[in-house]
Short mmCIF file of C-alpha atoms and ligand atoms in Angstrom, two decimals:
data_model
loop_
_atom_site.label_atom_id
_atom_site.label_comp_id
_atom_site.label_asym_id
_atom_site.label_seq_id
_atom_site.Cartn_x
_atom_site.Cartn_y
_atom_site.Cartn_z
CA MET R 1 104.68 34.60 91.53
CA SER R 2 104.07 31.66 89.25
CA GLU R 3 100.46 30.73 88.83
CA GLN R 4 101.16 27.27 90.06
CA ALA R 5 102.65 28.53 93.32
CA GLN R 6 99.61 30.71 93.80
CA THR R 7 96.98 28.08 93.25
CA ALA R 8 98.95 25.56 95.27
CA ARG R 9 99.09 27.82 98.35
CA ALA R 10 98.55 25.68 101.42
CA HIS R 11 96.11 26.49 104.19
CA TRP R 12 95.94 25.65 107.86
CA SER R 13 93.33 23.07 108.66
CA GLY R 14 91.27 25.61 110.65
CA ARG R 15 91.26 28.52 113.08
CA TRP R 16 92.51 26.36 115.93
CA ALA R 17 95.54 25.41 113.82
CA PHE R 18 96.34 29.05 113.04
CA PHE R 19 95.98 29.90 116.71
CA LEU R 20 98.33 27.09 117.76
CA VAL R 21 101.06 27.74 115.17
CA THR R 22 101.07 31.46 115.84
CA VAL R 23 101.17 30.93 119.59
CA GLY R 24 103.99 28.48 118.81
CA SER R 25 105.86 31.25 117.03
CA ALA R 26 105.18 33.80 119.73
CA VAL R 27 105.93 31.60 122.74
CA GLY R 28 109.65 31.02 122.73
CA LEU R 29 112.88 31.83 124.46
CA GLY R 30 111.43 35.33 124.70
CA ASN R 31 108.81 34.14 127.17
CA ILE R 32 110.74 31.65 129.21
CA TRP R 33 114.32 32.89 129.07
CA LYS R 34 114.08 36.61 128.35
CA PHE R 35 110.85 37.72 130.07
CA PRO R 36 111.73 36.38 133.54
CA TYR R 37 115.22 37.85 133.56
CA MET R 38 114.05 41.17 132.13
CA THR R 39 111.36 41.30 134.80
CA GLY R 40 113.94 40.37 137.41
CA SER R 41 116.33 43.10 136.30
CA ASN R 42 113.71 45.81 135.69
CA GLY R 43 111.98 45.99 139.03
CA GLY R 44 109.51 43.10 138.77
CA SER R 45 105.90 44.28 138.72
CA ALA R 46 106.67 47.72 137.25
CA PHE R 47 108.03 46.01 134.16
CA VAL R 48 105.08 43.61 134.03
CA LEU R 49 102.57 46.46 134.13
CA VAL R 50 104.24 48.42 131.32
CA TYR R 51 104.74 45.27 129.31
CA LEU R 52 101.02 44.42 129.54
CA CYS R 53 100.12 47.92 128.34
CA CYS R 54 102.54 47.61 125.40
CA ILE R 55 101.14 44.23 124.39
CA LEU R 56 97.61 45.56 124.44
CA GLY R 57 98.29 48.99 122.97
CA ILE R 58 100.90 48.22 120.31
CA GLY R 59 101.41 44.47 120.08
CA VAL R 60 97.85 43.27 119.48
CA PRO R 61 96.97 45.95 116.90
CA LEU R 62 100.16 45.24 114.94
CA LEU R 63 99.68 41.48 115.18
CA MET R 64 96.26 41.96 113.62
CA ALA R 65 97.71 44.23 110.92
CA GLU R 66 100.41 41.72 110.01
CA SER R 67 97.99 38.80 109.82
CA MET R 68 95.75 40.93 107.64
CA LEU R 69 98.56 41.79 105.21
CA GLY R 70 99.44 38.12 104.84
CA ARG R 71 95.92 36.91 104.33
CA ARG R 72 95.08 39.56 101.79
CA GLY R 73 98.43 39.29 99.99
CA GLN R 74 98.44 35.47 99.79
CA GLY R 75 102.19 35.28 99.25
CA SER R 76 105.56 35.39 100.98
CA PRO R 77 106.14 38.62 102.93
CA VAL R 78 107.67 40.16 99.79
CA GLY R 79 105.06 38.77 97.38
CA SER R 80 102.21 39.78 99.66
CA MET R 81 103.48 43.34 99.90
CA ARG R 82 103.81 43.57 96.12
CA VAL R 83 100.23 42.43 95.60
CA LEU R 84 98.97 44.83 98.25
CA ALA R 85 101.01 47.76 96.94
CA ASP R 86 99.60 47.17 93.46
CA GLU R 87 96.08 46.90 94.86
CA ALA R 88 96.51 50.21 96.68
CA GLY R 89 98.05 51.83 93.60
CA ALA R 90 101.18 52.53 95.65
CA THR R 91 104.87 52.10 94.91
CA ARG R 92 106.30 48.61 95.02
CA LEU R 93 108.98 49.92 97.33
CA TRP R 94 106.65 48.71 100.09
CA GLN R 95 108.09 45.28 99.39
CA VAL R 96 110.88 46.43 101.65
CA ILE R 97 108.66 45.38 104.58
CA GLY R 98 108.97 41.81 103.34
CA TYR R 99 112.71 42.04 102.78
CA ILE R 100 113.41 43.53 106.20
CA GLY R 101 111.32 40.76 107.75
CA ILE R 102 113.01 37.92 105.89
CA VAL R 103 116.55 39.20 106.37
CA GLY R 104 115.69 39.93 110.02
CA ALA R 105 114.33 36.42 110.54
CA PHE R 106 117.52 34.98 108.99
CA LEU R 107 119.77 37.00 111.28
CA ILE R 108 117.66 36.36 114.39
CA LEU R 109 117.63 32.63 113.78
CA SER R 110 121.44 32.56 113.55
CA PHE R 111 121.75 33.62 117.20
CA TYR R 112 118.42 32.22 118.41
CA SER R 113 119.66 28.80 117.37
CA VAL R 114 122.87 29.22 119.34
CA VAL R 115 120.90 30.12 122.49
CA ALA R 116 118.54 27.20 121.83
CA GLY R 117 121.74 25.13 121.61
CA TRP R 118 122.64 26.19 125.18
CA VAL R 119 119.22 24.96 126.23
CA LEU R 120 119.75 21.62 124.48
CA ASP R 121 123.07 21.24 126.27
CA TYR R 122 121.33 21.94 129.60
CA THR R 123 118.53 19.53 128.72
CA TRP R 124 121.17 16.86 128.30
CA GLN R 125 122.70 17.77 131.66
CA ALA R 126 119.23 17.82 133.26
CA ALA R 127 118.57 14.31 131.95
CA GLU R 128 121.70 13.15 133.79
CA GLY R 129 120.74 15.21 136.84
CA PHE R 130 122.48 18.38 138.06
CA LYS R 131 124.99 17.64 140.77
CA ALA R 132 124.69 19.55 144.03
CA LEU R 133 127.63 21.93 143.87
CA PRO R 134 128.34 25.37 145.33
CA LYS R 135 126.73 28.37 143.65
CA GLU R 136 129.89 29.50 141.84
CA ALA R 137 130.26 26.12 140.16
CA PHE R 138 127.06 26.73 138.17
CA ALA R 139 128.28 30.08 136.91
CA GLU R 140 131.58 28.45 135.99
CA ALA R 141 129.78 25.64 134.18
CA PHE R 142 127.89 28.15 132.03
CA GLY R 143 131.15 29.97 131.34
CA ALA R 144 132.73 26.68 130.29
CA LEU R 145 129.92 26.07 127.80
CA LEU R 146 130.41 29.51 126.24
CA ALA R 147 134.16 28.92 126.06
CA SER R 148 133.75 25.67 124.13
CA PRO R 149 133.33 26.18 120.36
CA GLY R 150 132.84 22.44 119.88
CA ARG R 151 129.87 22.15 122.25
CA LEU R 152 128.24 25.35 121.02
CA ILE R 153 128.53 24.41 117.37
CA PHE R 154 127.41 20.85 118.00
CA TRP R 155 124.16 21.88 119.72
CA HIS R 156 123.53 24.70 117.29
CA THR R 157 123.81 22.15 114.47
CA VAL R 158 121.42 19.76 116.22
CA PHE R 159 118.89 22.55 116.73
CA MET R 160 119.07 23.71 113.10
CA ALA R 161 118.59 20.12 111.93
CA MET R 162 115.53 19.76 114.19
CA SER R 163 114.04 22.98 112.83
CA ALA R 164 114.78 22.06 109.21
CA LEU R 165 113.13 18.69 109.69
CA VAL R 166 109.82 20.23 110.71
CA VAL R 167 109.76 22.83 107.94
CA LEU R 168 110.58 20.12 105.39
CA GLY R 169 107.30 18.45 106.35
CA GLY R 170 105.36 21.39 104.88
CA VAL R 171 102.67 23.70 106.18
CA THR R 172 100.17 21.20 107.54
CA GLY R 173 102.25 18.01 107.62
CA GLY R 174 105.24 19.66 109.33
CA ILE R 175 104.60 23.02 110.99
CA GLU R 176 100.99 22.43 111.98
CA ARG R 177 101.58 18.88 113.14
CA ALA R 178 104.62 19.80 115.26
CA ASN R 179 102.75 22.63 116.95
CA LYS R 180 99.72 20.48 117.63
CA ILE R 181 101.93 18.13 119.62
CA MET R 182 104.33 20.55 121.26
CA MET R 183 102.11 23.43 122.26
CA PRO R 184 99.62 21.46 124.38
CA ALA R 185 102.57 19.57 125.90
CA LEU R 186 104.29 22.85 126.68
CA PHE R 187 101.19 24.22 128.34
CA GLY R 188 100.69 21.05 130.37
CA ILE R 189 104.27 21.07 131.63
CA LEU R 190 104.00 24.74 132.52
CA VAL R 191 100.84 24.27 134.56
CA PHE R 192 102.49 21.36 136.33
CA LEU R 193 105.53 23.52 137.14
CA VAL R 194 103.36 26.30 138.57
CA GLY R 195 101.59 23.67 140.68
CA TYR R 196 104.97 22.42 141.82
CA GLY R 197 105.90 26.01 142.69
CA ALA R 198 102.77 26.24 144.84
CA VAL R 199 103.44 23.01 146.67
CA ALA R 200 107.21 22.74 146.92
CA ALA R 201 108.48 26.29 146.36
CA ASP R 202 107.46 29.86 147.17
CA LEU R 203 104.57 30.78 144.86
CA PRO R 204 103.27 33.66 147.04
CA ALA R 205 106.66 35.40 146.87
CA ALA R 206 106.69 35.01 143.07
CA TRP R 207 103.14 36.37 142.89
CA ARG R 208 104.05 39.42 144.97
CA PHE R 209 107.14 40.03 142.86
CA LEU R 210 105.19 39.95 139.59
CA PHE R 211 101.87 41.50 140.53
CA HIS R 212 102.30 43.76 143.50
CA PHE R 213 102.21 46.84 141.30
CA ASP R 214 104.39 49.70 142.35
CA PRO R 215 104.00 52.45 139.77
CA SER R 216 106.84 54.46 141.30
CA ALA R 217 109.34 51.90 139.98
CA ILE R 218 108.40 52.73 136.37
CA ASN R 219 111.10 54.73 134.68
CA ARG R 220 112.18 55.35 131.13
CA SER R 221 114.44 52.35 130.79
CA VAL R 222 111.66 50.05 132.04
CA LEU R 223 109.38 51.59 129.45
CA PHE R 224 111.74 51.02 126.53
CA ALA R 225 112.73 47.54 127.59
CA ALA R 226 109.04 46.58 127.78
CA MET R 227 108.19 48.04 124.38
CA GLY R 228 111.07 46.29 122.63
CA HIS R 229 110.17 43.03 124.29
CA ALA R 230 106.53 43.29 123.17
CA PHE R 231 107.76 43.15 119.56
CA PHE R 232 110.11 40.27 120.13
CA THR R 233 107.69 38.12 122.06
CA LEU R 234 104.86 38.44 119.52
CA SER R 235 107.26 37.74 116.62
CA LEU R 236 106.36 41.07 115.01
CA GLY R 237 108.23 42.65 112.11
CA MET R 238 110.06 39.51 111.01
CA GLY R 239 107.78 38.19 108.29
CA ALA R 240 106.59 35.27 110.41
CA ILE R 241 103.08 36.55 111.07
CA ILE R 242 102.59 37.73 107.47
CA THR R 243 103.61 34.28 106.24
CA TYR R 244 101.44 32.40 108.73
CA GLY R 245 98.58 34.80 107.91
CA SER R 246 98.94 33.98 104.21
CA TYR R 247 97.93 30.40 104.98
CA LEU R 248 94.82 31.59 106.83
CA GLU R 249 91.31 30.94 105.54
CA ARG R 250 89.02 33.90 104.96
CA ASP R 251 86.38 32.81 107.44
CA VAL R 252 88.67 33.14 110.47
CA SER R 253 88.24 36.33 112.53
CA ILE R 254 91.57 38.13 112.70
CA PRO R 255 90.71 40.35 115.70
CA ARG R 256 89.43 37.50 117.82
CA THR R 257 92.32 35.16 116.99
CA GLY R 258 94.83 37.99 117.36
CA LEU R 259 93.62 38.78 120.86
CA ALA R 260 93.62 35.10 121.80
CA ILE R 261 97.18 34.68 120.51
CA ALA R 262 98.51 37.67 122.43
CA GLY R 263 96.57 36.52 125.51
CA ALA R 264 98.07 33.03 125.33
CA ASP R 265 101.58 34.41 124.80
CA THR R 266 101.22 36.69 127.81
CA LEU R 267 99.74 33.94 129.93
CA VAL R 268 102.70 31.67 129.17
CA ALA R 269 105.17 34.42 130.03
CA LEU R 270 103.43 35.11 133.33
CA LEU R 271 103.10 31.43 134.23
CA ALA R 272 106.76 30.89 133.38
CA GLY R 273 107.61 33.87 135.56
CA LEU R 274 105.56 32.43 138.44
CA ALA R 275 107.14 28.98 138.10
CA ILE R 276 110.69 30.31 137.83
CA PHE R 277 110.52 32.95 140.58
CA SER R 278 108.78 30.50 142.96
CA ILE R 279 111.88 28.38 142.72
CA VAL R 280 114.27 31.34 142.79
CA PHE R 281 112.73 32.77 145.99
CA ALA R 282 112.31 29.42 147.70
CA GLN R 283 116.03 28.83 147.29
CA GLY R 284 116.96 32.36 148.35
CA LEU R 285 118.50 33.10 144.95
CA GLU R 286 118.91 36.42 143.18
CA PRO R 287 115.97 37.44 140.88
CA ALA R 288 118.08 40.03 139.04
CA ALA R 289 120.65 37.49 137.84
CA GLY R 290 120.33 38.62 134.20
CA PRO R 291 120.49 36.39 131.09
CA GLY R 292 121.97 33.55 133.15
CA LEU R 293 118.84 33.35 135.32
CA ILE R 294 117.46 30.08 133.97
CA LEU R 295 120.83 28.56 133.09
CA GLN R 296 122.87 29.34 136.19
CA THR R 297 120.30 29.85 138.89
CA LEU R 298 117.71 27.16 138.18
CA PRO R 299 120.12 24.20 137.84
CA LEU R 300 121.42 25.06 141.29
CA ALA R 301 117.84 24.93 142.57
CA PHE R 302 117.08 21.70 140.70
CA SER R 303 120.13 20.07 142.25
CA GLN R 304 118.73 20.69 145.75
CA MET R 305 114.93 20.55 145.50
CA PRO R 306 112.70 17.56 146.17
CA GLY R 307 112.03 15.87 142.81
CA GLY R 308 114.51 18.31 141.25
CA HIS R 309 115.83 15.79 138.74
CA ALA R 310 112.48 15.15 137.03
CA VAL R 311 111.29 18.74 137.40
CA GLY R 312 114.56 20.07 135.95
CA LEU R 313 114.28 17.80 132.94
CA LEU R 314 110.64 18.76 132.34
CA PHE R 315 111.55 22.41 132.59
CA PHE R 316 114.28 22.20 129.95
CA VAL R 317 112.11 20.11 127.63
CA LEU R 318 109.53 22.88 127.89
CA VAL R 319 112.12 25.47 126.87
CA VAL R 320 113.26 23.34 123.93
CA PHE R 321 109.67 23.02 122.66
CA ALA R 322 109.17 26.76 122.99
CA ALA R 323 112.36 27.56 121.06
CA TRP R 324 111.72 24.93 118.40
CA THR R 325 108.22 26.10 117.46
CA SER R 326 109.53 29.68 117.24
CA ALA R 327 112.52 28.77 115.08
CA ILE R 328 110.36 27.11 112.45
CA SER R 329 108.36 30.31 112.12
CA LEU R 330 111.60 32.13 111.34
CA LEU R 331 112.42 29.70 108.53
CA GLU R 332 109.05 29.63 106.79
CA PRO R 333 109.10 33.27 105.50
CA GLY R 334 112.40 32.66 103.69
CA VAL R 335 111.27 29.29 102.39
CA SER R 336 108.10 30.84 100.96
CA LEU R 337 110.13 33.61 99.28
CA LEU R 338 112.64 31.19 97.70
CA ASN R 339 109.71 29.13 96.48
CA GLU R 340 107.89 32.12 95.05
CA ARG R 341 110.82 33.98 93.49
CA PHE R 342 113.11 31.18 92.34
CA ASP R 343 110.58 28.39 91.96
CA MET R 344 112.60 26.31 94.42
CA GLY R 345 110.93 23.25 95.85
CA ARG R 346 110.48 23.20 99.65
CA LYS R 347 113.36 20.78 100.11
CA GLN R 348 115.85 22.85 98.16
CA ALA R 349 114.68 26.06 99.80
CA VAL R 350 115.05 24.59 103.30
CA VAL R 351 118.56 23.32 102.52
CA VAL R 352 119.70 26.65 101.05
CA LEU R 353 118.25 28.72 103.89
CA CYS R 354 119.32 26.47 106.73
CA SER R 355 122.87 26.20 105.39
CA GLY R 356 123.13 29.99 105.38
CA VAL R 357 121.74 30.34 108.91
CA TRP R 358 123.92 27.49 110.12
CA LEU R 359 127.09 29.14 108.78
CA LEU R 360 126.29 32.49 110.34
CA GLY R 361 125.38 30.70 113.57
CA ILE R 362 128.85 29.16 113.66
CA ALA R 363 130.33 32.65 113.55
CA VAL R 364 127.96 33.62 116.40
CA ALA R 365 129.07 30.59 118.43
CA LEU R 366 132.72 31.52 117.85
CA SER R 367 132.05 35.09 118.92
CA PHE R 368 131.83 33.80 122.51
CA ASN R 369 135.31 32.34 122.43
CA ASP R 370 137.88 32.14 119.59
CA TRP R 371 136.56 35.21 117.75
CA SER R 372 135.61 37.24 120.79
CA GLY R 373 138.06 39.96 119.75
CA PHE R 374 136.05 40.65 116.59
CA THR R 375 133.60 43.51 117.06
CA LEU R 376 131.17 45.51 114.93
CA PHE R 377 130.35 49.00 116.16
CA GLY R 378 131.94 48.03 119.43
CA LEU R 379 129.75 44.95 119.89
CA GLY R 380 130.54 41.27 119.66
CA LEU R 381 128.71 39.46 116.82
CA PHE R 382 125.99 38.08 119.11
CA ASP R 383 125.16 41.45 120.64
CA PHE R 384 125.47 43.18 117.29
CA LEU R 385 122.94 40.87 115.61
CA ASP R 386 120.61 41.06 118.60
CA THR R 387 120.73 44.87 118.62
CA LEU R 388 120.44 45.21 114.85
CA THR R 389 117.39 42.97 114.60
CA THR R 390 115.41 43.53 117.77
CA LYS R 391 116.15 47.20 118.28
CA ILE R 392 116.33 48.43 114.69
CA MET R 393 114.95 46.08 112.02
CA MET R 394 111.85 44.80 113.83
CA PRO R 395 110.62 48.19 115.02
CA LEU R 396 111.36 49.62 111.55
CA ALA R 397 109.30 46.88 109.89
CA GLY R 398 106.58 47.44 112.52
CA LEU R 399 106.54 51.15 111.76
CA LEU R 400 106.24 50.54 108.01
CA ILE R 401 103.48 47.97 108.57
CA ALA R 402 101.50 50.47 110.66
CA LEU R 403 101.98 53.17 108.04
CA PHE R 404 101.03 50.89 105.17
CA ALA R 405 97.94 49.43 106.85
CA GLY R 406 96.88 52.76 108.34
CA TRP R 407 97.62 55.20 105.56
CA THR R 408 98.35 53.48 102.24
CA MET R 409 95.87 50.62 101.98
CA LYS R 410 92.34 51.55 101.06
CA ARG R 411 90.24 51.75 104.19
CA ALA R 412 87.53 49.61 102.61
CA HIS R 413 90.03 46.81 101.96
CA VAL R 414 91.32 46.95 105.50
CA PHE R 415 87.77 46.89 106.82
CA ASP R 416 86.94 43.97 104.56
CA GLU R 417 89.75 41.87 106.12
CA ILE R 418 89.41 42.96 109.72
CA ARG R 419 85.62 42.81 109.75
CA MET R 420 84.70 43.80 113.25
CA GLY R 421 82.05 46.05 114.74
CA SER R 422 82.53 49.53 113.32
CA ARG R 423 83.30 51.17 116.68
CA VAL R 424 86.00 48.69 117.55
CA PHE R 425 87.30 48.98 114.02
CA VAL R 426 87.66 52.74 114.32
CA LEU R 427 89.53 52.30 117.60
CA TRP R 428 91.92 49.74 116.13
CA TYR R 429 92.38 51.77 112.94
CA ASN R 430 93.30 54.89 114.86
CA VAL R 431 95.74 53.01 117.04
CA VAL R 432 97.46 51.68 113.91
CA ARG R 433 97.42 55.09 112.24
CA TYR R 434 98.59 57.19 115.17
CA LEU R 435 99.54 55.44 118.38
CA SER R 436 101.68 52.60 117.01
CA PRO R 437 103.83 54.75 114.67
CA VAL R 438 104.39 57.41 117.33
CA ALA R 439 105.29 54.81 119.96
CA ILE R 440 107.72 53.07 117.60
CA VAL R 441 109.39 56.33 116.62
CA ILE R 442 109.91 57.03 120.31
CA ILE R 443 111.65 53.66 120.74
CA PHE R 444 113.84 54.45 117.77
CA LEU R 445 114.89 57.82 119.04
CA ASN R 446 115.77 56.18 122.31
CA VAL R 447 117.83 53.51 120.59
CA VAL R 448 119.83 55.95 118.51
CA GLY R 449 120.42 57.90 121.67
CA VAL R 450 118.50 61.05 120.81
CA ILE R 451 116.48 60.65 123.96
CA GLY R 452 116.71 58.22 126.81
N1 LIG N 1 108.54 35.28 119.65
C1 LIG N 1 109.69 34.48 119.85
C2 LIG N 1 110.01 34.39 121.32
O1 LIG N 1 109.36 34.97 122.13
C3 LIG N 1 110.90 35.04 119.16
C4 LIG N 1 110.86 35.18 117.68
C5 LIG N 1 112.17 35.71 117.22
C6 LIG N 1 110.43 33.97 116.92
O2 LIG N 1 110.94 33.75 121.69
#
């Protein structure tokens, strides 16, 4: 790392800023698109219960570990790991954590942006107002979007341009500023939608569906789905948290902020679930509709409900904000690496990175239509990238992070960064040393089909 890059390292304006940007990264399509449909397809409350345990038992400890690595390393995910490996007297091969994260973030963004593009397309439709049509027409409309390379590529391009624009503004002038506007707005809209659910839809039914715990519905597939989702939703193992942590001042408490971030992320997922299922149940729709839940089911509801036009538009704006603040956190790790390694200015780094993601995203968009015959390991490009990143690369990076923080770093250095009461520290430390690695290995074995 050049000395200049090191001394010029930017910092968030305070703990509130770090909290907001990291919640911005964590709260995304994972919370509003994926969590509700996964809950819907995995037995409702059983999934919620396991998911909450995973967030608390694996997610929060790893989120704290990642923030710690970034703050102590003061570099990109790769640079930070090099500094920390040297400090611990360990091999520089640990830099692989940074590389997996950055490559993972690149690959994730290529399909995340295409999905965000669907949401932009629906936001446009919501602005015009969804027409009241029979149920099948909404499924057909979604199918028509997937079958249209032009529309998919257009909205993917718009979304990448929006994300690039924010990251170009820099750490405080771009990322922090965007989050300070969008996150409170997102929260406000969400609370309004839950209120709407209480007044105009069926909030009690949604509440029962999410919180009426029935432990007998917990099975192995619910368990694995919940664990994988805990990683995705907290943006773990993709370099984002290390990078955001590297801009964090030393006086901010990592445990306290980490807990608050995971709490806010979970709250948003649950509120989104309440808002969405209130509408789904009030309209007598199917909660287990799968990935199309918010795109096929909700527009049908919006076309029939009182005030559906305005509520529908607000809902899709909320999803756009969520996706946008997450996408920028996937760009920043790569930008910081290009800056550190190749002395590229922010502008050049953003252009190089975004062009690469954009090109791969075009291939992803085409995988739904013209190139649908092309498969890798039996999967279309979209599913292949999703599986590779969320089921393999992120847990692998998570495992290595737990091993590095728990076993390789000097305990005194870890303690120095985490700085919490010694009993709580010992608890956290043991979770990172034992529980997290074992849990992740179990997910892995399930994914490769050894068990499950
Ligand atoms: N945590 C984000 C979400 O829940 C995803 C991540 C890939 C940035 O959508």
